[in-house]
Amino acid sequence: MITGTTRLIGHLGFPTESFKAPLIYNPYFERDGIDAVVVPMGCRSEDYPDFLKLFFRLSNAHGALVTMPHKVTTTGLVDTLSPTAAIAGACNAVRLEPDGRLAGDMFDGEGFVRGVLRKGRKLTGARALVVGAGGVGSAIAASLAKAGVGELGLFDTQGPAAEELGRRLVAHYPALRVTTGSSDPAGFDIVVNATPLGMKPGDPLPLDVTRLPSSALVGEVVMAQEITPFLAAARARGCSVQVGTDMLFEQIPAYLEFFGLPTTTAEDLRAVARLG
């Protein structure tokens, strides 16, 4: 039931046809009697800077979920930016502060990290390799650094992307050891495919799976299928795996906390979601 007291969370992006967030948040809000609603709002890039400011002038605007193609643009539109969002160079959540300022954060990487921790893996001092230094890879790397990993290996087919990400990480986490230029997973505790490879049939694997240590946890961001060819190959090596949708569901509790709303678990959200 939407009433005059309902807090509005805009889901801002374009186009909106593939948006899943309302099908996860709203059933949860309804079940637990939380007076809030997530509404898809299709906003084209040329209109977005003005629209974001106007949205938060609504008296019942509580926050915004930001998706493609606006995550990068948003970093320059908010008043304060978390270190994670600054490192990632992208922002997917905006909150209205009591003083009227807009605070931005990034939770793609937080979802990945929470999934790893809930599987019983220790991240403090661990060695992690992130293959792909685009938006999602940068967010995961930033959250791994925040979680206390001791070493981060970064690789991207566009070499300068990994090097630039490494510079941003070290600026915020001077004690972190960062290496770039190699996708060899040997010796790493956590290995992440943060590239689009695996979305289409016939895609090559993102790295040489014969070099994966059997003790590694191997994570995926591709959600086209639960067990991608990369994860299947990692499993065959004896590795534990984390599927792409874990990142989606694990980040929602972090969003809820950011927005000051009652939180829950990823399992509960999976159970209540109406994704069909």
PDB file of C-alpha atoms in Angstrom:
ATOM      1  CA  MET A   1       0.000   0.000   0.000  1.00  0.00           C
ATOM      2  CA  ILE A   2       1.485   3.307  -1.122  1.00  0.00           C
ATOM      3  CA  THR A   3       0.281   6.267   0.947  1.00  0.00           C
ATOM      4  CA  GLY A   4       1.224   9.886   1.522  1.00  0.00           C
ATOM      5  CA  THR A   5       3.825   8.809   4.071  1.00  0.00           C
ATOM      6  CA  THR A   6       5.589   6.266   1.841  1.00  0.00           C
ATOM      7  CA  ARG A   7       9.309   6.912   1.407  1.00  0.00           C
ATOM      8  CA  LEU A   8      10.322   6.947  -2.248  1.00  0.00           C
ATOM      9  CA  ILE A   9      13.464   5.211  -3.508  1.00  0.00           C
ATOM     10  CA  GLY A  10      14.042   5.926  -7.175  1.00  0.00           C
ATOM     11  CA  HIS A  11      15.663   3.261  -9.342  1.00  0.00           C
ATOM     12  CA  LEU A  12      17.369   5.506 -11.877  1.00  0.00           C
ATOM     13  CA  GLY A  13      18.644   4.258 -15.202  1.00  0.00           C
ATOM     14  CA  PHE A  14      17.769   3.697 -18.847  1.00  0.00           C
ATOM     15  CA  PRO A  15      16.161   1.622 -20.191  1.00  0.00           C
ATOM     16  CA  THR A  16      14.128   0.173 -17.310  1.00  0.00           C
ATOM     17  CA  GLU A  17      12.791  -3.045 -18.858  1.00  0.00           C
ATOM     18  CA  SER A  18      15.445  -5.266 -17.263  1.00  0.00           C
ATOM     19  CA  PHE A  19      15.289  -3.750 -13.763  1.00  0.00           C
ATOM     20  CA  LYS A  20      15.060  -6.454 -11.066  1.00  0.00           C
ATOM     21  CA  ALA A  21      15.394  -4.390  -7.881  1.00  0.00           C
ATOM     22  CA  PRO A  22      11.665  -3.565  -7.492  1.00  0.00           C
ATOM     23  CA  LEU A  23      10.894  -7.296  -7.640  1.00  0.00           C
ATOM     24  CA  ILE A  24      13.206  -7.885  -4.670  1.00  0.00           C
ATOM     25  CA  TYR A  25      12.827  -4.805  -2.470  1.00  0.00           C
ATOM     26  CA  ASN A  26       9.090  -4.220  -2.742  1.00  0.00           C
ATOM     27  CA  PRO A  27       7.933  -7.741  -1.738  1.00  0.00           C
ATOM     28  CA  TYR A  28      10.257  -7.457   1.258  1.00  0.00           C
ATOM     29  CA  PHE A  29       8.913  -4.013   2.187  1.00  0.00           C
ATOM     30  CA  GLU A  30       5.328  -5.259   1.819  1.00  0.00           C
ATOM     31  CA  ARG A  31       5.860  -8.377   3.919  1.00  0.00           C
ATOM     32  CA  ASP A  32       7.592  -6.537   6.765  1.00  0.00           C
ATOM     33  CA  GLY A  33       5.353  -3.464   6.763  1.00  0.00           C
ATOM     34  CA  ILE A  34       8.139  -1.055   5.779  1.00  0.00           C
ATOM     35  CA  ASP A  35       6.602   2.153   4.446  1.00  0.00           C
ATOM     36  CA  ALA A  36       8.881   2.519   1.419  1.00  0.00           C
ATOM     37  CA  VAL A  37       8.753   1.676  -2.277  1.00  0.00           C
ATOM     38  CA  VAL A  38      11.295   1.277  -5.081  1.00  0.00           C
ATOM     39  CA  VAL A  39      10.083   2.817  -8.342  1.00  0.00           C
ATOM     40  CA  PRO A  40      11.833   2.375 -11.728  1.00  0.00           C
ATOM     41  CA  MET A  41      12.507   5.762 -13.310  1.00  0.00           C
ATOM     42  CA  GLY A  42      13.762   5.789 -16.886  1.00  0.00           C
ATOM     43  CA  CYS A  43      16.019   8.777 -17.327  1.00  0.00           C
ATOM     44  CA  ARG A  44      18.188   9.376 -20.391  1.00  0.00           C
ATOM     45  CA  SER A  45      21.786  10.472 -19.976  1.00  0.00           C
ATOM     46  CA  GLU A  46      21.234  14.013 -21.220  1.00  0.00           C
ATOM     47  CA  ASP A  47      18.500  14.616 -18.622  1.00  0.00           C
ATOM     48  CA  TYR A  48      20.095  12.838 -15.693  1.00  0.00           C
ATOM     49  CA  PRO A  49      22.182  15.584 -13.991  1.00  0.00           C
ATOM     50  CA  ASP A  50      19.158  17.874 -13.697  1.00  0.00           C
ATOM     51  CA  PHE A  51      16.765  15.054 -12.847  1.00  0.00           C
ATOM     52  CA  LEU A  52      18.840  13.688  -9.956  1.00  0.00           C
ATOM     53  CA  LYS A  53      18.851  17.082  -8.230  1.00  0.00           C
ATOM     54  CA  LEU A  54      15.125  17.567  -8.828  1.00  0.00           C
ATOM     55  CA  PHE A  55      14.294  14.079  -7.571  1.00  0.00           C
ATOM     56  CA  PHE A  56      15.829  14.858  -4.201  1.00  0.00           C
ATOM     57  CA  ARG A  57      13.780  18.046  -3.916  1.00  0.00           C
ATOM     58  CA  LEU A  58      10.683  15.872  -3.541  1.00  0.00           C
ATOM     59  CA  SER A  59       9.598  15.901   0.108  1.00  0.00           C
ATOM     60  CA  ASN A  60       9.147  12.120   0.146  1.00  0.00           C
ATOM     61  CA  ALA A  61      12.376  11.230  -1.683  1.00  0.00           C
ATOM     62  CA  HIS A  62      14.453   8.982   0.558  1.00  0.00           C
ATOM     63  CA  GLY A  63      17.193   7.668  -1.681  1.00  0.00           C
ATOM     64  CA  ALA A  64      18.154   6.446  -5.134  1.00  0.00           C
ATOM     65  CA  LEU A  65      19.479   3.241  -6.613  1.00  0.00           C
ATOM     66  CA  VAL A  66      21.596   4.159  -9.628  1.00  0.00           C
ATOM     67  CA  THR A  67      22.268   1.843 -12.542  1.00  0.00           C
ATOM     68  CA  MET A  68      23.515   2.048 -16.113  1.00  0.00           C
ATOM     69  CA  PRO A  69      24.322   4.392 -17.734  1.00  0.00           C
ATOM     70  CA  HIS A  70      24.535   6.804 -14.791  1.00  0.00           C
ATOM     71  CA  LYS A  71      26.950   5.254 -12.273  1.00  0.00           C
ATOM     72  CA  VAL A  72      30.013   7.214 -13.405  1.00  0.00           C
ATOM     73  CA  THR A  73      28.174  10.509 -13.906  1.00  0.00           C
ATOM     74  CA  THR A  74      26.745  10.321 -10.390  1.00  0.00           C
ATOM     75  CA  THR A  75      30.199  10.639  -8.788  1.00  0.00           C
ATOM     76  CA  GLY A  76      30.311  14.251  -9.937  1.00  0.00           C
ATOM     77  CA  LEU A  77      26.767  15.095  -8.844  1.00  0.00           C
ATOM     78  CA  VAL A  78      26.860  14.201  -5.139  1.00  0.00           C
ATOM     79  CA  ASP A  79      28.318  16.268  -2.305  1.00  0.00           C
ATOM     80  CA  THR A  80      30.210  13.472  -0.562  1.00  0.00           C
ATOM     81  CA  LEU A  81      31.568  10.221  -1.960  1.00  0.00           C
ATOM     82  CA  SER A  82      32.709   7.151  -0.035  1.00  0.00           C
ATOM     83  CA  PRO A  83      36.299   5.961  -0.589  1.00  0.00           C
ATOM     84  CA  THR A  84      34.914   2.811  -2.250  1.00  0.00           C
ATOM     85  CA  ALA A  85      32.963   4.857  -4.788  1.00  0.00           C
ATOM     86  CA  ALA A  86      35.913   7.179  -5.352  1.00  0.00           C
ATOM     87  CA  ILE A  87      38.223   4.240  -6.104  1.00  0.00           C
ATOM     88  CA  ALA A  88      35.640   2.555  -8.317  1.00  0.00           C
ATOM     89  CA  GLY A  89      34.974   5.809 -10.144  1.00  0.00           C
ATOM     90  CA  ALA A  90      31.278   4.961  -9.987  1.00  0.00           C
ATOM     91  CA  CYS A  91      28.352   5.371  -7.619  1.00  0.00           C
ATOM     92  CA  ASN A  92      25.202   3.225  -7.401  1.00  0.00           C
ATOM     93  CA  ALA A  93      23.478   4.590  -4.296  1.00  0.00           C
ATOM     94  CA  VAL A  94      22.597   8.134  -3.257  1.00  0.00           C
ATOM     95  CA  ARG A  95      21.187   9.168   0.111  1.00  0.00           C
ATOM     96  CA  LEU A  96      19.746  12.491   1.219  1.00  0.00           C
ATOM     97  CA  GLU A  97      21.490  13.637   4.397  1.00  0.00           C
ATOM     98  CA  PRO A  98      19.684  15.592   7.156  1.00  0.00           C
ATOM     99  CA  ASP A  99      21.528  18.758   6.124  1.00  0.00           C
ATOM    100  CA  GLY A 100      20.314  18.414   2.524  1.00  0.00           C
ATOM    101  CA  ARG A 101      23.586  17.176   1.044  1.00  0.00           C
ATOM    102  CA  LEU A 102      23.713  14.107  -1.186  1.00  0.00           C
ATOM    103  CA  ALA A 103      25.967  11.218  -0.130  1.00  0.00           C
ATOM    104  CA  GLY A 104      27.067   8.627  -2.689  1.00  0.00           C
ATOM    105  CA  ASP A 105      28.361   5.089  -2.247  1.00  0.00           C
ATOM    106  CA  MET A 106      29.030   1.955  -4.289  1.00  0.00           C
ATOM    107  CA  PHE A 107      27.806  -1.500  -3.242  1.00  0.00           C
ATOM    108  CA  ASP A 108      28.587  -3.873  -6.131  1.00  0.00           C
ATOM    109  CA  GLY A 109      31.868  -4.810  -4.480  1.00  0.00           C
ATOM    110  CA  GLU A 110      30.337  -4.907  -1.009  1.00  0.00           C
ATOM    111  CA  GLY A 111      27.906  -7.551  -2.244  1.00  0.00           C
ATOM    112  CA  PHE A 112      30.767  -9.658  -3.548  1.00  0.00           C
ATOM    113  CA  VAL A 113      32.736  -9.322  -0.295  1.00  0.00           C
ATOM    114  CA  ARG A 114      29.766 -10.158   1.921  1.00  0.00           C
ATOM    115  CA  GLY A 115      29.166 -13.285  -0.119  1.00  0.00           C
ATOM    116  CA  VAL A 116      32.778 -14.380   0.356  1.00  0.00           C
ATOM    117  CA  LEU A 117      32.685 -13.736   4.105  1.00  0.00           C
ATOM    118  CA  ARG A 118      29.394 -15.602   4.525  1.00  0.00           C
ATOM    119  CA  LYS A 119      31.071 -18.621   2.936  1.00  0.00           C
ATOM    120  CA  GLY A 120      33.525 -18.625   5.821  1.00  0.00           C
ATOM    121  CA  ARG A 121      36.495 -17.221   3.923  1.00  0.00           C
ATOM    122  CA  LYS A 122      38.946 -14.929   5.687  1.00  0.00           C
ATOM    123  CA  LEU A 123      39.874 -11.816   3.728  1.00  0.00           C
ATOM    124  CA  THR A 124      42.230 -10.112   6.167  1.00  0.00           C
ATOM    125  CA  GLY A 125      45.718 -10.556   4.732  1.00  0.00           C
ATOM    126  CA  ALA A 126      44.478 -12.699   1.823  1.00  0.00           C
ATOM    127  CA  ARG A 127      45.786 -12.565  -1.751  1.00  0.00           C
ATOM    128  CA  ALA A 128      43.092 -11.695  -4.313  1.00  0.00           C
ATOM    129  CA  LEU A 129      43.171 -11.502  -8.111  1.00  0.00           C
ATOM    130  CA  VAL A 130      40.567  -9.437  -9.989  1.00  0.00           C
ATOM    131  CA  VAL A 131      40.463  -9.950 -13.749  1.00  0.00           C
ATOM    132  CA  GLY A 132      38.695  -6.990 -15.345  1.00  0.00           C
ATOM    133  CA  ALA A 133      39.250  -3.404 -14.183  1.00  0.00           C
ATOM    134  CA  GLY A 134      36.012  -1.877 -15.476  1.00  0.00           C
ATOM    135  CA  GLY A 135      33.174  -0.633 -13.290  1.00  0.00           C
ATOM    136  CA  VAL A 136      32.325  -3.842 -11.455  1.00  0.00           C
ATOM    137  CA  GLY A 137      35.947  -4.991 -11.213  1.00  0.00           C
ATOM    138  CA  SER A 138      36.985  -1.642  -9.755  1.00  0.00           C
ATOM    139  CA  ALA A 139      34.153  -1.823  -7.204  1.00  0.00           C
ATOM    140  CA  ILE A 140      35.119  -5.347  -6.145  1.00  0.00           C
ATOM    141  CA  ALA A 141      38.782  -4.393  -5.855  1.00  0.00           C
ATOM    142  CA  ALA A 142      37.889  -1.365  -3.721  1.00  0.00           C
ATOM    143  CA  SER A 143      35.725  -3.468  -1.384  1.00  0.00           C
ATOM    144  CA  LEU A 144      38.381  -6.175  -1.101  1.00  0.00           C
ATOM    145  CA  ALA A 145      40.883  -3.489  -0.086  1.00  0.00           C
ATOM    146  CA  LYS A 146      38.409  -2.138   2.488  1.00  0.00           C
ATOM    147  CA  ALA A 147      37.971  -5.696   3.830  1.00  0.00           C
ATOM    148  CA  GLY A 148      41.704  -5.895   4.512  1.00  0.00           C
ATOM    149  CA  VAL A 149      43.239  -8.107   1.836  1.00  0.00           C
ATOM    150  CA  GLY A 150      47.020  -8.002   1.883  1.00  0.00           C
ATOM    151  CA  GLU A 151      47.612  -8.191  -1.855  1.00  0.00           C
ATOM    152  CA  LEU A 152      45.554  -7.398  -4.935  1.00  0.00           C
ATOM    153  CA  GLY A 153      46.455  -8.584  -8.402  1.00  0.00           C
ATOM    154  CA  LEU A 154      44.730  -6.595 -11.142  1.00  0.00           C
ATOM    155  CA  PHE A 155      44.503  -7.491 -14.797  1.00  0.00           C
ATOM    156  CA  ASP A 156      42.666  -5.974 -17.727  1.00  0.00           C
ATOM    157  CA  THR A 157      43.145  -6.469 -21.451  1.00  0.00           C
ATOM    158  CA  GLN A 158      43.357  -2.673 -21.530  1.00  0.00           C
ATOM    159  CA  GLY A 159      46.520  -2.481 -19.418  1.00  0.00           C
ATOM    160  CA  PRO A 160      46.263   1.195 -18.388  1.00  0.00           C
ATOM    161  CA  ALA A 161      42.867   0.521 -16.774  1.00  0.00           C
ATOM    162  CA  ALA A 162      44.399  -1.881 -14.244  1.00  0.00           C
ATOM    163  CA  GLU A 163      47.353   0.426 -13.611  1.00  0.00           C
ATOM    164  CA  GLU A 164      45.112   3.425 -12.982  1.00  0.00           C
ATOM    165  CA  LEU A 165      42.897   1.381 -10.644  1.00  0.00           C
ATOM    166  CA  GLY A 166      46.027   0.296  -8.791  1.00  0.00           C
ATOM    167  CA  ARG A 167      47.074   3.915  -8.295  1.00  0.00           C
ATOM    168  CA  ARG A 168      43.675   4.832  -6.871  1.00  0.00           C
ATOM    169  CA  LEU A 169      43.761   1.863  -4.500  1.00  0.00           C
ATOM    170  CA  VAL A 170      47.214   2.667  -3.149  1.00  0.00           C
ATOM    171  CA  ALA A 171      46.259   6.315  -2.652  1.00  0.00           C
ATOM    172  CA  HIS A 172      43.518   5.209  -0.234  1.00  0.00           C
ATOM    173  CA  TYR A 173      45.234   2.081   1.154  1.00  0.00           C
ATOM    174  CA  PRO A 174      49.014   2.785   1.231  1.00  0.00           C
ATOM    175  CA  ALA A 175      49.851  -0.547   2.921  1.00  0.00           C
ATOM    176  CA  LEU A 176      48.124  -2.609   0.225  1.00  0.00           C
ATOM    177  CA  ARG A 177      50.404  -4.488  -2.178  1.00  0.00           C
ATOM    178  CA  VAL A 178      49.100  -4.095  -5.732  1.00  0.00           C
ATOM    179  CA  THR A 179      50.408  -5.904  -8.803  1.00  0.00           C
ATOM    180  CA  THR A 180      49.243  -5.460 -12.389  1.00  0.00           C
ATOM    181  CA  GLY A 181      49.838  -7.021 -15.771  1.00  0.00           C
ATOM    182  CA  SER A 182      49.212 -10.716 -15.096  1.00  0.00           C
ATOM    183  CA  SER A 183      46.073 -12.881 -15.007  1.00  0.00           C
ATOM    184  CA  ASP A 184      47.960 -15.912 -13.633  1.00  0.00           C
ATOM    185  CA  PRO A 185      45.859 -17.108 -10.643  1.00  0.00           C
ATOM    186  CA  ALA A 186      48.584 -19.302  -9.102  1.00  0.00           C
ATOM    187  CA  GLY A 187      49.068 -18.516  -5.416  1.00  0.00           C
ATOM    188  CA  PHE A 188      45.891 -16.491  -4.954  1.00  0.00           C
ATOM    189  CA  ASP A 189      43.243 -17.200  -2.301  1.00  0.00           C
ATOM    190  CA  ILE A 190      40.410 -15.344  -4.069  1.00  0.00           C
ATOM    191  CA  VAL A 191      40.072 -15.169  -7.867  1.00  0.00           C
ATOM    192  CA  VAL A 192      37.384 -13.057  -9.531  1.00  0.00           C
ATOM    193  CA  ASN A 193      36.160 -12.883 -13.104  1.00  0.00           C
ATOM    194  CA  ALA A 194      34.934  -9.292 -13.371  1.00  0.00           C
ATOM    195  CA  THR A 195      34.798  -9.326 -17.183  1.00  0.00           C
ATOM    196  CA  PRO A 196      31.776  -9.957 -19.434  1.00  0.00           C
ATOM    197  CA  LEU A 197      33.356 -13.230 -20.637  1.00  0.00           C
ATOM    198  CA  GLY A 198      30.784 -15.956 -20.077  1.00  0.00           C
ATOM    199  CA  MET A 199      27.749 -13.936 -21.057  1.00  0.00           C
ATOM    200  CA  LYS A 200      27.704 -15.398 -24.574  1.00  0.00           C
ATOM    201  CA  PRO A 201      28.089 -19.023 -25.677  1.00  0.00           C
ATOM    202  CA  GLY A 202      31.569 -19.683 -26.979  1.00  0.00           C
ATOM    203  CA  ASP A 203      33.283 -16.943 -24.964  1.00  0.00           C
ATOM    204  CA  PRO A 204      36.861 -17.824 -24.020  1.00  0.00           C
ATOM    205  CA  LEU A 205      37.647 -18.336 -20.338  1.00  0.00           C
ATOM    206  CA  PRO A 206      39.008 -15.210 -18.629  1.00  0.00           C
ATOM    207  CA  LEU A 207      42.194 -16.925 -17.433  1.00  0.00           C
ATOM    208  CA  ASP A 208      44.144 -20.188 -17.519  1.00  0.00           C
ATOM    209  CA  VAL A 209      42.081 -22.397 -15.193  1.00  0.00           C
ATOM    210  CA  THR A 210      44.838 -25.031 -15.040  1.00  0.00           C
ATOM    211  CA  ARG A 211      46.754 -22.532 -12.884  1.00  0.00           C
ATOM    212  CA  LEU A 212      43.956 -22.189 -10.286  1.00  0.00           C
ATOM    213  CA  PRO A 213      44.906 -23.474  -6.826  1.00  0.00           C
ATOM    214  CA  SER A 214      42.311 -25.991  -5.601  1.00  0.00           C
ATOM    215  CA  SER A 215      42.174 -24.049  -2.319  1.00  0.00           C
ATOM    216  CA  ALA A 216      41.006 -20.835  -4.008  1.00  0.00           C
ATOM    217  CA  LEU A 217      37.506 -19.398  -3.883  1.00  0.00           C
ATOM    218  CA  VAL A 218      36.580 -18.446  -7.436  1.00  0.00           C
ATOM    219  CA  GLY A 219      33.945 -15.770  -7.973  1.00  0.00           C
ATOM    220  CA  GLU A 220      31.928 -14.663 -10.976  1.00  0.00           C
ATOM    221  CA  VAL A 221      29.990 -11.503 -11.831  1.00  0.00           C
ATOM    222  CA  VAL A 222      28.228 -12.850 -14.937  1.00  0.00           C
ATOM    223  CA  MET A 223      24.581 -13.644 -14.171  1.00  0.00           C
ATOM    224  CA  ALA A 224      23.460 -15.055 -17.535  1.00  0.00           C
ATOM    225  CA  GLN A 225      23.628 -18.523 -15.994  1.00  0.00           C
ATOM    226  CA  GLU A 226      24.361 -19.655 -12.467  1.00  0.00           C
ATOM    227  CA  ILE A 227      27.289 -21.958 -13.241  1.00  0.00           C
ATOM    228  CA  THR A 228      29.226 -20.340 -16.068  1.00  0.00           C
ATOM    229  CA  PRO A 229      31.874 -22.308 -17.999  1.00  0.00           C
ATOM    230  CA  PHE A 230      34.485 -20.528 -15.864  1.00  0.00           C
ATOM    231  CA  LEU A 231      32.889 -21.641 -12.598  1.00  0.00           C
ATOM    232  CA  ALA A 232      32.380 -25.154 -13.945  1.00  0.00           C
ATOM    233  CA  ALA A 233      36.081 -25.355 -14.793  1.00  0.00           C
ATOM    234  CA  ALA A 234      37.001 -23.989 -11.351  1.00  0.00           C
ATOM    235  CA  ARG A 235      34.805 -26.584  -9.663  1.00  0.00           C
ATOM    236  CA  ALA A 236      36.520 -29.291 -11.695  1.00  0.00           C
ATOM    237  CA  ARG A 237      39.802 -28.062 -10.199  1.00  0.00           C
ATOM    238  CA  GLY A 238      38.332 -28.513  -6.698  1.00  0.00           C
ATOM    239  CA  CYS A 239      37.748 -24.810  -6.049  1.00  0.00           C
ATOM    240  CA  SER A 240      34.869 -23.358  -4.071  1.00  0.00           C
ATOM    241  CA  VAL A 241      32.795 -20.975  -6.183  1.00  0.00           C
ATOM    242  CA  GLN A 242      30.576 -17.920  -5.812  1.00  0.00           C
ATOM    243  CA  VAL A 243      27.907 -17.349  -8.460  1.00  0.00           C
ATOM    244  CA  GLY A 244      27.114 -13.955  -9.970  1.00  0.00           C
ATOM    245  CA  THR A 245      23.682 -13.566  -8.381  1.00  0.00           C
ATOM    246  CA  ASP A 246      25.245 -13.854  -4.907  1.00  0.00           C
ATOM    247  CA  MET A 247      26.704 -10.395  -5.459  1.00  0.00           C
ATOM    248  CA  LEU A 248      23.251  -9.026  -6.322  1.00  0.00           C
ATOM    249  CA  PHE A 249      21.438 -10.413  -3.283  1.00  0.00           C
ATOM    250  CA  GLU A 250      24.280  -9.833  -0.809  1.00  0.00           C
ATOM    251  CA  GLN A 251      24.525  -6.134  -1.613  1.00  0.00           C
ATOM    252  CA  ILE A 252      20.865  -5.402  -0.878  1.00  0.00           C
ATOM    253  CA  PRO A 253      21.250  -5.637   2.919  1.00  0.00           C
ATOM    254  CA  ALA A 254      24.103  -3.125   2.584  1.00  0.00           C
ATOM    255  CA  TYR A 255      21.832  -0.797   0.599  1.00  0.00           C
ATOM    256  CA  LEU A 256      19.125  -1.101   3.257  1.00  0.00           C
ATOM    257  CA  GLU A 257      21.618  -0.176   5.976  1.00  0.00           C
ATOM    258  CA  PHE A 258      22.847   2.776   3.898  1.00  0.00           C
ATOM    259  CA  PHE A 259      19.273   4.037   3.556  1.00  0.00           C
ATOM    260  CA  GLY A 260      18.565   3.535   7.284  1.00  0.00           C
ATOM    261  CA  LEU A 261      15.889   0.918   6.610  1.00  0.00           C
ATOM    262  CA  PRO A 262      15.396  -2.407   8.431  1.00  0.00           C
ATOM    263  CA  THR A 263      17.788  -4.937   6.965  1.00  0.00           C
ATOM    264  CA  THR A 264      17.668  -8.690   6.394  1.00  0.00           C
ATOM    265  CA  THR A 265      19.704 -11.524   4.892  1.00  0.00           C
ATOM    266  CA  ALA A 266      20.414 -12.524   1.315  1.00  0.00           C
ATOM    267  CA  GLU A 267      18.596 -15.834   1.900  1.00  0.00           C
ATOM    268  CA  ASP A 268      15.480 -14.049   3.087  1.00  0.00           C
ATOM    269  CA  LEU A 269      15.532 -11.786   0.037  1.00  0.00           C
ATOM    270  CA  ARG A 270      15.886 -14.753  -2.312  1.00  0.00           C
ATOM    271  CA  ALA A 271      12.871 -16.358  -0.643  1.00  0.00           C
ATOM    272  CA  VAL A 272      10.628 -13.306  -0.893  1.00  0.00           C
ATOM    273  CA  ALA A 273      11.702 -12.015  -4.330  1.00  0.00           C
ATOM    274  CA  ARG A 274       9.235 -12.254  -7.204  1.00  0.00           C
ATOM    275  CA  LEU A 275      11.657 -12.729 -10.040  1.00  0.00           C
ATOM    276  CA  GLY A 276       9.517 -15.351 -11.796  1.00  0.00           C
TER     277      GLY A 276
END
